[in-house]
PDB file of C-alpha atoms and ligand atoms in Angstrom:
ATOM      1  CA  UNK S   1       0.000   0.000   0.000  1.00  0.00           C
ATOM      2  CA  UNK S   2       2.527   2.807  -0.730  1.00  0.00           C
ATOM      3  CA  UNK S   3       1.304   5.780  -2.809  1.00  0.00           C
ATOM      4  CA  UNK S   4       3.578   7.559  -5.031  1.00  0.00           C
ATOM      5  CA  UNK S   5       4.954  10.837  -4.499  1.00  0.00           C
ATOM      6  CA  UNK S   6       2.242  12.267  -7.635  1.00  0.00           C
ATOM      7  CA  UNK S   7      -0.675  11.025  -6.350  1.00  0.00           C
ATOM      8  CA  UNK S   8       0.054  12.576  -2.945  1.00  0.00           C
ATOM      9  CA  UNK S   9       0.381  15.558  -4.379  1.00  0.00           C
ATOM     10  CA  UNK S  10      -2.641  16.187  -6.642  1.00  0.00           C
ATOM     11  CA  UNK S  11      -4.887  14.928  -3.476  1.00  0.00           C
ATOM     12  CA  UNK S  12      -3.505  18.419  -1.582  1.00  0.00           C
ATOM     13  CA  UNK S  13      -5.907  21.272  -1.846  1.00  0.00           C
ATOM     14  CA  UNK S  14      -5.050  23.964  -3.720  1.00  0.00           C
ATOM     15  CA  UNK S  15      -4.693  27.225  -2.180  1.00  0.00           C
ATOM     16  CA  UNK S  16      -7.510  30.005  -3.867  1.00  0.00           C
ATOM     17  CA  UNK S  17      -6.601  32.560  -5.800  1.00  0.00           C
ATOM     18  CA  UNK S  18      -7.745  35.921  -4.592  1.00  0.00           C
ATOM     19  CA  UNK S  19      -7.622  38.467  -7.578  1.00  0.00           C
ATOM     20  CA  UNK S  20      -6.092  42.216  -6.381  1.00  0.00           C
ATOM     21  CA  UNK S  21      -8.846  43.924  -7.949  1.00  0.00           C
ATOM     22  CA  UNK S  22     -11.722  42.080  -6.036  1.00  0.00           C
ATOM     23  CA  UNK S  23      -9.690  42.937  -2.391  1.00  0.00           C
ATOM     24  CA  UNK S  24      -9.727  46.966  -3.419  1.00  0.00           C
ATOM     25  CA  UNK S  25     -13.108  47.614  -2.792  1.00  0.00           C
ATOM     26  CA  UNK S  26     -13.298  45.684   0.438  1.00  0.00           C
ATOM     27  CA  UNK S  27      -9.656  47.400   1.451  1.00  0.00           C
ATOM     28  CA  UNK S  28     -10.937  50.927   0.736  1.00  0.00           C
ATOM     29  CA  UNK S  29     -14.586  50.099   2.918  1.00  0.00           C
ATOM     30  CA  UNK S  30     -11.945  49.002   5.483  1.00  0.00           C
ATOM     31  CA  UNK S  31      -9.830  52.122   5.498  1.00  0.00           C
ATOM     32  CA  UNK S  32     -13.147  54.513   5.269  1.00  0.00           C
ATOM     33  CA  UNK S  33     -14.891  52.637   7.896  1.00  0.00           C
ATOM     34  CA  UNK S  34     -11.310  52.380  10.231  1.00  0.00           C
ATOM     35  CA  UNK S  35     -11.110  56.529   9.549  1.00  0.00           C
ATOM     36  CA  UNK S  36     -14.560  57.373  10.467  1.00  0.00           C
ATOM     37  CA  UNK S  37     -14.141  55.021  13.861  1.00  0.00           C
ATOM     38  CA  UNK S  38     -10.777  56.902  14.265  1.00  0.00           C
ATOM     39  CA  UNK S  39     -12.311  60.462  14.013  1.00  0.00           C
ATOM     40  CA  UNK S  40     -14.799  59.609  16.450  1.00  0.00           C
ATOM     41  CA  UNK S  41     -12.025  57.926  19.214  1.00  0.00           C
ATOM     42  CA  UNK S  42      -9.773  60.802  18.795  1.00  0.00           C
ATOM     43  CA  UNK S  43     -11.329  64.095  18.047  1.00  0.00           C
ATOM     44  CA  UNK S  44     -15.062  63.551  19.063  1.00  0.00           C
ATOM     45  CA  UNK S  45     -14.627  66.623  21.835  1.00  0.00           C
ATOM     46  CA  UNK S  46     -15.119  70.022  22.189  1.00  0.00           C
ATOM     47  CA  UNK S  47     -14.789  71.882  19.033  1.00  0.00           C
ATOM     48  CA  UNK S  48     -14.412  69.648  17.040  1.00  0.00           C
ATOM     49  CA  UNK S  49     -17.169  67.325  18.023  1.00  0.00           C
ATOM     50  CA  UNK S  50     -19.914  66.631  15.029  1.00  0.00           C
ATOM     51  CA  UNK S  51     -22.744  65.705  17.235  1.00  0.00           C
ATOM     52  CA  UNK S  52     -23.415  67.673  20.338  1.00  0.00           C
ATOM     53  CA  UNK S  53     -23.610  66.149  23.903  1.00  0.00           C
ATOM     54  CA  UNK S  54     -21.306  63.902  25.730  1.00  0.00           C
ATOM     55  CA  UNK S  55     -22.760  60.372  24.962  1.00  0.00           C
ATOM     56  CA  UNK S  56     -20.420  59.470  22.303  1.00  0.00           C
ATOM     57  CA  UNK S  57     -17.647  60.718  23.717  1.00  0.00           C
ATOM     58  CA  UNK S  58     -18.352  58.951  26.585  1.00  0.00           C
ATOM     59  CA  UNK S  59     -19.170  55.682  24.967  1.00  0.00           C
ATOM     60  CA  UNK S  60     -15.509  56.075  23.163  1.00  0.00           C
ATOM     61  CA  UNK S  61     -14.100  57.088  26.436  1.00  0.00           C
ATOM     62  CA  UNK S  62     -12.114  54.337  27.267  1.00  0.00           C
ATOM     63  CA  UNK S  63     -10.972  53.951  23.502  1.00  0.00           C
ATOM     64  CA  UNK S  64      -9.722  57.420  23.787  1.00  0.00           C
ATOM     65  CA  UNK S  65      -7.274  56.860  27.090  1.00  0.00           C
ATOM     66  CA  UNK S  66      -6.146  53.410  25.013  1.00  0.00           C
ATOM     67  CA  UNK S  67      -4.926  54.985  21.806  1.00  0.00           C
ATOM     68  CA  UNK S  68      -3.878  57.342  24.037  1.00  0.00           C
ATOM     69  CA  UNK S  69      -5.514  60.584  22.785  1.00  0.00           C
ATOM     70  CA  UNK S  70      -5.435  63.624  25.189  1.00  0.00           C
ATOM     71  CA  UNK S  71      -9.013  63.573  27.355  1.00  0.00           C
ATOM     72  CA  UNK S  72      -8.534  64.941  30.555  1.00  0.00           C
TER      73      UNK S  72
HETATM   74 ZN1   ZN Z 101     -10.669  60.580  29.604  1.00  0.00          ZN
END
């Protein structure tokens, strides 16, 4: 029962082929989506701040001390 060293071979899986241009749209969601998240970590105060109130400052609040943006 010994297989030869061919037959081993074409029973491994292939590894898929991802083409470059169907990864661009998902990488540039990605970098928009990281950005937007970013903005509202780091610069979601004072004037600055899009929407008005606290809450999402304070719901990024410990976010903000971890990336280490200045707070307080
Ligand atoms: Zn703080």
């Amino acid at each position: 029962m010994s297989q030869s060293l061919s037959s081993l071979s074409s029973s491994t899986p292939a590894p898929i082929a991802i083409p470059v241009r169907a990864l661009v749209p998902r990488a540039v969601f990605t970098v928009i989506l990281s950005l937007i998240l970013l903005y509202f970590v780091g610069a979601e105060q004072g004037a600055t701040s899009l929407i008005s109130g606290h809450e999402v400052h304070e719901f990024v609040h410990d976010g903000r001390h971890l990336f280490g943006f200045p707070c307080h």
